[in-house]
Each structure stands twice: as structure tokens, then as C-alpha cells.
Tab-separated table of C-alpha atoms and ligand atoms in Angstrom:
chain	number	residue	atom	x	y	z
A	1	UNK	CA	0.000	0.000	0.000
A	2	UNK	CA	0.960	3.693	-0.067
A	3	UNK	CA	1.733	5.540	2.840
A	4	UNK	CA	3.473	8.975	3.817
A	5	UNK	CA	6.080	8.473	5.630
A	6	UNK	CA	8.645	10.284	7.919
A	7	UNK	CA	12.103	10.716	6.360
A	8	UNK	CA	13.949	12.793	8.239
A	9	UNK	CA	13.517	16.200	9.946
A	10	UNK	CA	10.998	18.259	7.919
A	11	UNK	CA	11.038	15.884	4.972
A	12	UNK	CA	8.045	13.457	4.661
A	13	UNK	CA	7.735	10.919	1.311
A	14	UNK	CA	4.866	8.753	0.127
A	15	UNK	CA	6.222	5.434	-0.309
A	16	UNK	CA	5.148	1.596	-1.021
A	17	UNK	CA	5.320	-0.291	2.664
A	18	UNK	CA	3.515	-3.290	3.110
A	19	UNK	CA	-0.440	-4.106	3.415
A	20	UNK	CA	-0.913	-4.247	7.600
A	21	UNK	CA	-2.325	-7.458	8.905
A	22	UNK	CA	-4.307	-8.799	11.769
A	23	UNK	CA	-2.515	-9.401	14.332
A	24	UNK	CA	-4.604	-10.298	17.397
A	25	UNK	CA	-8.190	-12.015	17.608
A	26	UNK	CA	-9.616	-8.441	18.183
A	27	UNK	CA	-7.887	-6.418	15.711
A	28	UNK	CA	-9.465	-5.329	12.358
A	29	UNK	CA	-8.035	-3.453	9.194
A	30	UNK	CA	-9.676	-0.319	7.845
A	31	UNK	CA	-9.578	1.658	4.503
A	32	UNK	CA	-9.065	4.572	5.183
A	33	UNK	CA	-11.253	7.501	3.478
A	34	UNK	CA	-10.135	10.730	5.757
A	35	UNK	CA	-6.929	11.470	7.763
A	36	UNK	CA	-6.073	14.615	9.177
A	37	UNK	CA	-2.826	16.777	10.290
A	38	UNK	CA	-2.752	17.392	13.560
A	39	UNK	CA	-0.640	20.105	15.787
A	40	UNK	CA	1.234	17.336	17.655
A	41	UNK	CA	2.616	16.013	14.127
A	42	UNK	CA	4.785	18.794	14.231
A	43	UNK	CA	7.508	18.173	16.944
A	44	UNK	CA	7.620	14.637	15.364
A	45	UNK	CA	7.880	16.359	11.791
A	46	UNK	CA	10.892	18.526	12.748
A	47	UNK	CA	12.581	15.839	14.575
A	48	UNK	CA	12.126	16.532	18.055
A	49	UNK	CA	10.637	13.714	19.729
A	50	UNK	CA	12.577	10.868	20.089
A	51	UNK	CA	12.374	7.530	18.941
A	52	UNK	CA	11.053	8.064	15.914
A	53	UNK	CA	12.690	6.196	13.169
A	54	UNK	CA	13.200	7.158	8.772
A	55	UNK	CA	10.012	5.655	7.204
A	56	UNK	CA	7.487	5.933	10.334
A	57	UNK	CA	4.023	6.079	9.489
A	58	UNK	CA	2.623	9.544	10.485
A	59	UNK	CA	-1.225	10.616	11.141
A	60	UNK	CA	-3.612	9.528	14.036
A	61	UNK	CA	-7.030	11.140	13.282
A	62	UNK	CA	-8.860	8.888	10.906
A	63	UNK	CA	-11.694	7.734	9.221
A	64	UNK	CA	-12.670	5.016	6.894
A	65	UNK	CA	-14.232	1.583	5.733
A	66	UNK	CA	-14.031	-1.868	7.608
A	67	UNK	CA	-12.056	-4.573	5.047
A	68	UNK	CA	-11.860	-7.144	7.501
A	69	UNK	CA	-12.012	-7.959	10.824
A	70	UNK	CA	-10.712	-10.542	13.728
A	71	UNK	CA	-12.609	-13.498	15.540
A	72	UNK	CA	-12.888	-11.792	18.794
A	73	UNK	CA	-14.384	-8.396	16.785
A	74	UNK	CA	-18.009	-8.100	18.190
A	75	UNK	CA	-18.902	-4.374	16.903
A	76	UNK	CA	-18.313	-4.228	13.616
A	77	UNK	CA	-18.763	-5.699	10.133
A	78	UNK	CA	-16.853	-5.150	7.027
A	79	UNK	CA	-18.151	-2.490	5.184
A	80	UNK	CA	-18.950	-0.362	7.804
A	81	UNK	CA	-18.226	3.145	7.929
A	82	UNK	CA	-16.272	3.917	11.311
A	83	UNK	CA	-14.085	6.684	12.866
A	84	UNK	CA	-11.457	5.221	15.073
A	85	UNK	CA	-10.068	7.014	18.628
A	86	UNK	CA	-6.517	8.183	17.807
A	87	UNK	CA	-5.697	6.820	21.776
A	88	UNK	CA	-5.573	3.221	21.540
A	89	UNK	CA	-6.640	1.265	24.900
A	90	UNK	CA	-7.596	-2.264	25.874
A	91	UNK	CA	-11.100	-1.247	27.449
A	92	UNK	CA	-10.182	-4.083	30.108
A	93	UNK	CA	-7.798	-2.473	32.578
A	94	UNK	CA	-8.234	-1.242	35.799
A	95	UNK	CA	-7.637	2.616	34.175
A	96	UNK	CA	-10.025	1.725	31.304
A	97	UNK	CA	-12.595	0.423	33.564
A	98	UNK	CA	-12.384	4.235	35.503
A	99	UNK	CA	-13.093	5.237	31.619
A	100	UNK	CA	-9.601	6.956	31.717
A	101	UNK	CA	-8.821	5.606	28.179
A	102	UNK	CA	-5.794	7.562	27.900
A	103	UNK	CA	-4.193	6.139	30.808
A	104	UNK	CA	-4.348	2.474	29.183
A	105	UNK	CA	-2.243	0.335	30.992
A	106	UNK	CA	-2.437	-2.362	27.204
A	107	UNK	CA	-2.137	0.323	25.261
A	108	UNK	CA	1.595	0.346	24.257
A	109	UNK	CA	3.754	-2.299	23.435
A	110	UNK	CA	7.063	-0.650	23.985
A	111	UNK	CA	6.483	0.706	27.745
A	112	UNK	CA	10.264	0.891	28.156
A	113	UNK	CA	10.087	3.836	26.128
A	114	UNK	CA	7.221	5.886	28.347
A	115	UNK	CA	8.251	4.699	31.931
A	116	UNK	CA	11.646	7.262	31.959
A	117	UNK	CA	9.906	10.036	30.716
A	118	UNK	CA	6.094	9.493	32.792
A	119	UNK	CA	6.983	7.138	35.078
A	120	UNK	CA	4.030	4.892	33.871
A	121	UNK	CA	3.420	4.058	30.191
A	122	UNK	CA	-0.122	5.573	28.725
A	123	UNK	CA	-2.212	4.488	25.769
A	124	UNK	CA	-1.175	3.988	22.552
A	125	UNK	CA	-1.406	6.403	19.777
A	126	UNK	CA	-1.206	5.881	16.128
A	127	UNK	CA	1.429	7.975	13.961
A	128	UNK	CA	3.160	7.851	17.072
A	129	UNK	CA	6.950	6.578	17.491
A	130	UNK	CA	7.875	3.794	19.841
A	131	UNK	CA	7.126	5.926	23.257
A	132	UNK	CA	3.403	5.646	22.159
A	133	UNK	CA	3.438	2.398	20.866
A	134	UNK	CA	4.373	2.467	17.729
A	135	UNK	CA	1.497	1.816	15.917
A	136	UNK	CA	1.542	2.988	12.317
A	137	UNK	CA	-0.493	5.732	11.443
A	138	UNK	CA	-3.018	6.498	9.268
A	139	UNK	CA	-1.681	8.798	6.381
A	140	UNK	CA	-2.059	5.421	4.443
A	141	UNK	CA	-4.092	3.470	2.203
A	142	UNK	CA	-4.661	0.670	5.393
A	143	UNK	CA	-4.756	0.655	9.006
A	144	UNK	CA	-4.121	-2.002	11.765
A	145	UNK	CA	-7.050	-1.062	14.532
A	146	UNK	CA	-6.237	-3.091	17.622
A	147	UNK	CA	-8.901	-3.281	20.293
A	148	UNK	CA	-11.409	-2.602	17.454
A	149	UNK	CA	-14.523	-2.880	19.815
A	150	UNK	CA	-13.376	-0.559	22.134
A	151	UNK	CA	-11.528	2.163	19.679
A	152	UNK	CA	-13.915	1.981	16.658
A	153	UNK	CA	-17.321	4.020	16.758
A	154	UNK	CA	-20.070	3.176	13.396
A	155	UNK	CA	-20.628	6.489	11.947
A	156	UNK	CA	-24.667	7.499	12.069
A	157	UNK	CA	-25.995	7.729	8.336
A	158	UNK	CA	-26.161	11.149	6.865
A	159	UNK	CA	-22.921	12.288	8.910
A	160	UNK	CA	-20.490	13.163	6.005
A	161	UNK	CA	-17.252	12.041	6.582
A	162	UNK	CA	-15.089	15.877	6.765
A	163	UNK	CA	-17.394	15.848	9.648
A	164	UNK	CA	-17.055	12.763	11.497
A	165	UNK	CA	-13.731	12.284	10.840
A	166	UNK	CA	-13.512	15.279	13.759
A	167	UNK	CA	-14.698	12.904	16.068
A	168	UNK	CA	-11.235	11.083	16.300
A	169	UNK	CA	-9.677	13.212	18.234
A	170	UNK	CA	-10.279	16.789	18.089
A	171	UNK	CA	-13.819	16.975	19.009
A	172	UNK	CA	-12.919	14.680	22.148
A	173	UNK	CA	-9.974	16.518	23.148
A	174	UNK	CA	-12.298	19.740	22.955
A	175	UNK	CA	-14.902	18.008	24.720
A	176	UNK	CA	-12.206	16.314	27.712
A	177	UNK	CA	-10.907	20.334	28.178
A	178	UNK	CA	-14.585	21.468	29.108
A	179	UNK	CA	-15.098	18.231	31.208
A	180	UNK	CA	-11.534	18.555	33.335
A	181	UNK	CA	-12.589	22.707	33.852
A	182	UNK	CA	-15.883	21.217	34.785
A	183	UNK	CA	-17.646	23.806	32.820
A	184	UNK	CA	-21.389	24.547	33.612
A	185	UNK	CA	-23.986	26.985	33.224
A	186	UNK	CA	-23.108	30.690	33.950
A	187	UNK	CA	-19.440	30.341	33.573
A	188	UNK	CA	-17.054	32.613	31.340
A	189	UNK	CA	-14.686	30.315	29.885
A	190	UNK	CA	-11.359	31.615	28.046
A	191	UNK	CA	-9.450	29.364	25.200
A	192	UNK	CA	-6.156	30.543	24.231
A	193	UNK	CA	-5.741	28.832	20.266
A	194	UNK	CA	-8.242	29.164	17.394
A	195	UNK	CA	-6.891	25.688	15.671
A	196	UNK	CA	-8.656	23.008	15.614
A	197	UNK	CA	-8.894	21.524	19.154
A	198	UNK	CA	-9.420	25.326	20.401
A	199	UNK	CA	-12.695	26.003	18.350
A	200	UNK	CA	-14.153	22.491	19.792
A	201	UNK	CA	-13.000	23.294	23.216
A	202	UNK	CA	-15.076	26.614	22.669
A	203	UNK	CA	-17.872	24.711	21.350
A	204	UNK	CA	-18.294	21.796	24.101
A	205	UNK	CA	-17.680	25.009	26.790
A	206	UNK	CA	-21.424	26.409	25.306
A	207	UNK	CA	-22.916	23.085	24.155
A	208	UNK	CA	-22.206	22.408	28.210
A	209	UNK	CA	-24.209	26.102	28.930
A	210	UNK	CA	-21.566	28.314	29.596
A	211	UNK	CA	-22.286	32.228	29.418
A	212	UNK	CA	-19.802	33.577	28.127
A	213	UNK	CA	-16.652	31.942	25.956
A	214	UNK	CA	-14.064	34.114	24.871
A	215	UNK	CA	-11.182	32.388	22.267
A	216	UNK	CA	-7.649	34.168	22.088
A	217	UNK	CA	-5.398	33.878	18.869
A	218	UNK	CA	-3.434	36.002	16.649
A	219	UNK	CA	-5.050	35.020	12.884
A	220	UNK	CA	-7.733	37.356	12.169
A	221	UNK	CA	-9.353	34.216	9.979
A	222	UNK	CA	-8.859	32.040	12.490
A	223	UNK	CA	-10.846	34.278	14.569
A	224	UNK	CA	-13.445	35.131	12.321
A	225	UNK	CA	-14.348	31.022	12.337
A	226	UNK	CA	-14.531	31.219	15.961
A	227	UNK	CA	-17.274	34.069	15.886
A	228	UNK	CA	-19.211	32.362	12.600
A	229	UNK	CA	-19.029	28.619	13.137
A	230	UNK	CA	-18.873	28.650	17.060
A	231	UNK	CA	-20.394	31.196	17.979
A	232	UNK	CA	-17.809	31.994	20.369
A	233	UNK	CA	-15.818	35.669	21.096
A	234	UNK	CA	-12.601	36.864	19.276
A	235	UNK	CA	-9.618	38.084	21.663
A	236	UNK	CA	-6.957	39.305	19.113
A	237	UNK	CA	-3.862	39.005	21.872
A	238	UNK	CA	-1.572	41.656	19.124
A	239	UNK	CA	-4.221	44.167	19.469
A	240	UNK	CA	-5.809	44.006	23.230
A	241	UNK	CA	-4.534	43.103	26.732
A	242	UNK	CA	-5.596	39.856	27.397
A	243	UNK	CA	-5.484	39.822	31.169
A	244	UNK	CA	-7.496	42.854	31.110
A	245	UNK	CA	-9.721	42.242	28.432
A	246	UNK	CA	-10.595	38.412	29.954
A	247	UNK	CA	-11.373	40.586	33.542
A	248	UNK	CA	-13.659	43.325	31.740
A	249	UNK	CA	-15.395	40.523	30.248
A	250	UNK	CA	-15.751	38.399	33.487
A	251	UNK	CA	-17.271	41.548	35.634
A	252	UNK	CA	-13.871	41.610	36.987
A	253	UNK	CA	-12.927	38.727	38.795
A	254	UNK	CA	-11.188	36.695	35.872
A	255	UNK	CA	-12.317	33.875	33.796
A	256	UNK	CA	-13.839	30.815	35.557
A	257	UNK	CA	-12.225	28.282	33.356
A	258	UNK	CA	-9.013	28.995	31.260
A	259	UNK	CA	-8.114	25.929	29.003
A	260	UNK	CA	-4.188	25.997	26.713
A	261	UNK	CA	-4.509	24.832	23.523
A	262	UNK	CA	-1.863	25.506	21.694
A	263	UNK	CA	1.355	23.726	23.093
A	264	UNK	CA	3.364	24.434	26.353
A	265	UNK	CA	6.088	26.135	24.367
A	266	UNK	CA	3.393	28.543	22.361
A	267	UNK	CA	1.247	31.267	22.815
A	268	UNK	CA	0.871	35.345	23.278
A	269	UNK	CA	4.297	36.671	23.801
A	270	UNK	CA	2.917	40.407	25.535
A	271	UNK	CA	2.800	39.491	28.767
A	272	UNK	CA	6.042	38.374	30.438
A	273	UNK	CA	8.145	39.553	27.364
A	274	UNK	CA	10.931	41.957	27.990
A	275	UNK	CA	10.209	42.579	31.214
A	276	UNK	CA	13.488	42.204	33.200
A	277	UNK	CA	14.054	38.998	35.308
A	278	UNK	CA	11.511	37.139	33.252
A	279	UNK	CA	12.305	34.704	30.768
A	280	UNK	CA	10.023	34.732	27.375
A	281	UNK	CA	10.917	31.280	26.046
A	282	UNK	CA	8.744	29.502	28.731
A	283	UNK	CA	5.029	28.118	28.449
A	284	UNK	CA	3.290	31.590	27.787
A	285	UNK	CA	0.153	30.713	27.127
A	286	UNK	CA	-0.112	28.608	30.022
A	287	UNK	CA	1.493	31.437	32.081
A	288	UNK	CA	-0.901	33.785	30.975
A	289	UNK	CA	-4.061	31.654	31.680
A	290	UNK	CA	-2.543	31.079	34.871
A	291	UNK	CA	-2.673	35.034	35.341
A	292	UNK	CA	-6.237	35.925	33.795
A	293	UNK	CA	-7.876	32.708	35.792
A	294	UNK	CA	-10.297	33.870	38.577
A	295	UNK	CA	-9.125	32.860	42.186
A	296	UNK	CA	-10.018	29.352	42.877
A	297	UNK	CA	-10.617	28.847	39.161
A	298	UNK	CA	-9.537	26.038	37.081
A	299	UNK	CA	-6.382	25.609	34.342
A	300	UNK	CA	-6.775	23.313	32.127
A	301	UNK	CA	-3.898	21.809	29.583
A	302	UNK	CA	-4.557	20.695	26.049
A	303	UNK	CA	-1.738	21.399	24.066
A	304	UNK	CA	0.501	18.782	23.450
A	305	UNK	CA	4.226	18.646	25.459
A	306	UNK	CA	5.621	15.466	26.568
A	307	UNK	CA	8.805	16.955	28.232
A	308	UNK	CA	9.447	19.802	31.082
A	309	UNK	CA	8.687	23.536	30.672
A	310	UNK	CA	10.653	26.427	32.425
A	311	UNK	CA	9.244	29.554	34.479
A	312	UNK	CA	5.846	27.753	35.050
A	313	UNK	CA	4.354	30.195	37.435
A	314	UNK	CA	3.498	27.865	40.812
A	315	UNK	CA	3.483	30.844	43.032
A	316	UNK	CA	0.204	32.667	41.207
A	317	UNK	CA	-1.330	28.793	41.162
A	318	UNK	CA	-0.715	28.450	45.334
A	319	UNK	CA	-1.542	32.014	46.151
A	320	UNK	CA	-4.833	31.889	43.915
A	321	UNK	CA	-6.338	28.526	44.713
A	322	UNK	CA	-5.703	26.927	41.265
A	323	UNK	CA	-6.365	23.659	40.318
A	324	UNK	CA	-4.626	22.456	36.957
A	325	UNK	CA	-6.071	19.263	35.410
A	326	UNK	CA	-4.555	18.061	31.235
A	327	UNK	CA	-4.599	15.369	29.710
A	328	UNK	CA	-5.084	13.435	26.400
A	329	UNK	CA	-8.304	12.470	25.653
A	330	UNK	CA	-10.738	9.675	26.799
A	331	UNK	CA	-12.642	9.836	23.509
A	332	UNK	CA	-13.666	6.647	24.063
A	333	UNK	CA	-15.811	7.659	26.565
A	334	UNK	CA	-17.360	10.305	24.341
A	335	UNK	CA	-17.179	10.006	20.926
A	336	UNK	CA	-20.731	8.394	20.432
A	337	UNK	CA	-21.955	10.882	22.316
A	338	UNK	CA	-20.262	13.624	20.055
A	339	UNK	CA	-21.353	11.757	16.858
A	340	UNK	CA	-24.612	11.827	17.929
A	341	UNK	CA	-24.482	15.777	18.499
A	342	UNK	CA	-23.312	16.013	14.916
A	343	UNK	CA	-25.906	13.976	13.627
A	344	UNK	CA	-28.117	16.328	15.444
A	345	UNK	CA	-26.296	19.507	13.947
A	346	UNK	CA	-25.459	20.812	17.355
A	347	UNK	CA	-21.636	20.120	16.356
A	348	UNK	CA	-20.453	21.341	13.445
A	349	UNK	CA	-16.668	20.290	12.266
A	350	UNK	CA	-16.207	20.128	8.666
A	351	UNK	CA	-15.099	24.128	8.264
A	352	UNK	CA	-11.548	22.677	9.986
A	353	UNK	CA	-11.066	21.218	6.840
A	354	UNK	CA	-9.964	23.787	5.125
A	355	UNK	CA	-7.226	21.765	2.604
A	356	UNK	CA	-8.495	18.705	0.921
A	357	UNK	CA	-5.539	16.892	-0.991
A	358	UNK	CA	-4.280	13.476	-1.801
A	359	UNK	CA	-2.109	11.435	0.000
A	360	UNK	CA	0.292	11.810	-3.161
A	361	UNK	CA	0.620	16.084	-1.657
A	362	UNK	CA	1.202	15.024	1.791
A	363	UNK	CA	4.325	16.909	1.889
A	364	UNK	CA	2.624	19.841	0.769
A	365	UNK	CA	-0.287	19.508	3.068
A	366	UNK	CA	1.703	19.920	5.900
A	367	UNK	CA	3.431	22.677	5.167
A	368	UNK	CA	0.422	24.364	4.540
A	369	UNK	CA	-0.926	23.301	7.862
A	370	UNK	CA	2.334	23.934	9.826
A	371	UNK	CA	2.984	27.480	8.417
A	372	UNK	CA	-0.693	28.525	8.622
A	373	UNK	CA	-0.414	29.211	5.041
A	374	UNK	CA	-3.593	30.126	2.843
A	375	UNK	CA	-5.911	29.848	6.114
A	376	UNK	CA	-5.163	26.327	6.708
A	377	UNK	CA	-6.730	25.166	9.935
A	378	UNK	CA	-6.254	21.121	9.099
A	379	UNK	CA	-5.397	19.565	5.954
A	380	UNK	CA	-7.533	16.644	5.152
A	381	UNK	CA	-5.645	13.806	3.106
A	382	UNK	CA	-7.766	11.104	0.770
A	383	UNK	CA	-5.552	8.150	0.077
B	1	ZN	ZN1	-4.387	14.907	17.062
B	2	ZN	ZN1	-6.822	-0.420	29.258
């Protein structure tokens, strides 16, 4: 089959690897019709993350058809149209059992890799190099699903697939930020990052009631999708003071629930820049939520770090009463529940998918997606 592949830093290929097969009684093989870039491709793109070897499989959101399937395989028949979890868990565990998916204790094969880093392995991810698993990804013609019962979610009729193929991980990672900052009714919730997992943060935070939800970002566009397909509140960090801005819009005490979704390493460089005895090259983002949160609010993490971070700011999270919850998703918990919301048109997706190419213009998919280029929010590949 054909599959794009990791070649080096910044270089990716589409090459001729061979078909996956089942491997275990529960496994099945799907064709995949979607597959999606995703913001934590692009440490593994430029070579940061270790462990990841020339001719890797990238790609963990996905979408597609059912072309066979194992003994033990209860849920599904070939044929049918499914979006599989990018977290891959057993469903069996004691962590599954808790519904914390993403804490598999089955999910990875090569727990050696995890335990230095975490101190426990967590579940498997596709796309993802051996510290995750290694499980080949998705930007392929064919995909090994293991734990297909448990990872694998039938796709309601009349669901299109730009749409459900959201449901992977996105939409669930949105979802799991408005679940950890327990968002209800009444609340002003702030989002710093208009990509992808930021607009479905901001949409779970009002699907769940809240009053007010305000999304910060730099791109204009980006911005303009927030207002239009969310229905959520542009905070243009270049042009206003977000600390101030998040307070005038909270009736000054702060926002109730501040959730990071851009990355540890990214966000609004105006606050803690230049000033002297502070360091700029820390989590900013994360430092700012920490500073526009209300006392005894909540700070959640989305954005995707596996390492350390400098000048986090634990004194403001003490002294305020913070709590800090992240994670990776449990979208097996919620994904039927979120494909039954699109079915229902209360979640809308597809407008993410801004760049529809073939697998053949991987290469340039991504680097449309990582340098924002021509409004690209995620680029959508069709083997
Ligand atoms: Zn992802
Ligand atoms: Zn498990």
C-alpha cells in the first residue's frame, strides 16, 4: 500500500510499505477515506521527539471503511463506515474500567520507552513513534485497529465524513478540556488557540451552557471562524490586553475556566516579554491563563508537550487557589456521544477542513498546515 512516511527532519515521502495485517483475535483493518494533520505532528515532523525512526508512518485522526475484521471483533462488520479514537486502549484495565482511556495500561507495546519520561506508560497512539506504541499511522491506504470494539465508533448515516472524521480526536480533546474545567452553566470560559482543538473546546464550553466563551489567537481568519461557526468571542492578543480584556469581560474577577490549547512552548508573547528577570521562552500561554484565571478557578492543559517547561508560574497557582487538570483524551468515553451531536447539527466540524488533498501532496499539506499558510486550519488527506 501507499503511505506517507517520515524521512527525516521536515522531509516526509509517500512510499510503497507493506499491506498491515491482523494481528490479534480483536484487531481489524480499515480503509481509510479521511486522515487529518494534527498540531502534535509537528515536533515529530521537525525531529524533536525521540524515537522516531526514517520511514514511520505519520497521522492519528482517521476515518474510513471496515475490510476485515478478527474473531474476537463483536462491533463491527466489514463495510462499515467507522471513525477510530486516535488513543488506543484495551477497554479491560483497571484505568479503562475508571473510563480513563488515555491512561491504558495495554495500550503500548514498547512501555520501556514511556516509563523514563512518565513514570508509567499511557495508551497507545497511532502515527506515534515507539514511546506511544508504535502503531503505524493512518496517512495510508490501510490501518491495523487493535482493540477494534473498544476504539472503533459506526458512523450514524447522513454524517459526512469531513465531519465525522472530527470525532477522532479533536472533538474529544475539545470536549475532555470542558469536562476537566468542569464547565457549567453561567461560567465565562477563556481558550487561548483558534486551531482546531481550540474552536471544539469553545464549542463543548457552550454546548455544556456556559455564558460567556471568549477564544484568544493572533489570525484574524482564524478568529473570524470562531465568531461564525462557534459562535464563540474573538480576543486578538496583538491588538488588546488579554489579562485585562478576559477581567472586563468576566465583571472583573477573571475567567472561571481557562483551558491551553496551543502547546506548552506557544502562545501570546505580551505578557512576560521583555520585562526584566523574566524569561520569554517559557510556556506563555499557560502562564498567561494562569494570570487571567479567577481565584479558585480552574487551568486546564490541552496542548501537546511530553517533556518539562521552564518559568511555570506555581506561586500565582498556590496564592490563587488553582487547580490544573490536562490530559489526552478519553474519547472513548465520548465520541458516540459527540457523533450523535453532529448527527443532530449541534456540532459542526467540517469548516476545519480547510485543505483537501491526496495522499500523493502530503508533503505539501503539511506545510500548509504547519505554516498557517492560505488559512489552513487542518489539511484533510484522501488516500
Ligand atoms: Zn491529534
Ligand atoms: Zn486499558
Amino acid at each position: 500500500m501507499r503511505a506517507l512516511c517520515w524521512e527525516g527532519a521536515e522531509t516526509l515521502a509517500v512510499r510503497q510499505v507493506p499491506d498491515p495485517e491482523l494481528r490479534n483475535a480483536q484487531d481489524m483493518i480499515v480503509r481509510v477515506r479521511r486522515s487529518v494533520t494534527c498540531g502534535a505532528d509537528l515536533p515529530l515532523l521537525a525531529g524533536r521527539v525521540p524515537h522516531l525512526a526514517a520511514g514511520d508512518v505519520l497521522g492519528h485522526e482517521f476515518l474510513g471503511e471496515v475490510v476485515e475484521v478478527g474473531p474476537e471483533v463483536r462491533r463491527h462488520r466489514v463495510a462499515d463506515r467507522v471513525v477510530v479514537c486516535s488513543g488506543i486502549a484495551c477497554g479491560a484495565c483497571w484505568f479503562c474500567r475508571q473510563g480513563l482511556f488515555a491512561c491504558c495500561d495495554n495500550g503500548t507495546t514498547g512501555a520501556a520507552g514511556a516509563e523514563p519520561e512518565w513514570g508509567q506508560p499511557t495508551a497507545g497512539c497511532y502515527g506515534r513513534p515507539a514511546l506511544l506504541g508504535g502503531f503505524a499511522g493512518s496517512h495510508a491506504e490501510f490501518v491495523r485497529v487493535p482493540y477494534a470494539d473498544v476504539g472503533a465508533f459506526t458512523v450514524p448515516e447522513g454524517v459526512s465524513d469531513d465531519r465525522a472524521v472530527f470525532a477522532s480526536d479533536a472533538a474529544p480533546t475539545g470536549w475532555m478540556g470542558a469536562e476537566l474545567g468542569e464547565v457549567a452553566p453561567g461560567d465565562v470560559v477563556a481558550v487561548w488557540g483558534a486551531g482546531a482543538v481550540g474552536q471544539l473546546t469553545a464549542a463543548a464550553a457552550r454546548l455544556r451552557g456556559a455564558d460567556r466563551v471568549i477564544v484568544v489567537d493572533d489570525h484574524d481568519e482564524r478568529l473570524r471562524m470562531v465568531e461564525r461557526h462557534v459562535g464563540a468571542e474573538p480576543l486578538n492578543y496583538r491588538y488588546l490586553d488579554v489579562p485585562a480584556e478576559l477581567r472586563e469581560r468576566s465583571g472583573g474577577r477573571g475567567a472561571d475556566v481557562c483551558v491551553e490549547a496551543v502547546g506548552p512552548a506557544a502562545g501570546s508573547p505580551g505578557l512576560f516579554a521583555g520585562r526584566p528577570g523574566r524569561r520569554a521562552d517559557g510556556p506563555l500561554a499557560l502562564r498567561e491563563a494562569v494570570h487571567s484565571c479567577r481565584k479558585g478557578g480552574t487551568v486546564v492543559l490541552l496542548g501537546t508537550g511530553t517533556g518539562f517547561v521552564d518559568t511555570f508560574p506555581l506561586g500565582a497557582v498556590l496564592d490563587k487557589g488553582l487547580t490544573v487538570r490536562g490530559g489526552r483524551q478519553h474519547g472513548q468515553r465520548w465520541i458516540p456521544m459527540l457523533l450523535e451531536r453532529m448527527a443532530r447539527d449541534e456540532l459542526r466540524t467540517e469548516h476545519l477542513a480547510t485543505h483537501r488533498l491526496p495522499l500523493e501532496r502530503g508533503a505539501d499539506g503539511y506545510a500548509l498546515f504547519r505554516d498557517r499558510a492560505d488559512g489552513c486550519v487542518r489539511a484533510v488527506f484522501t488516500p
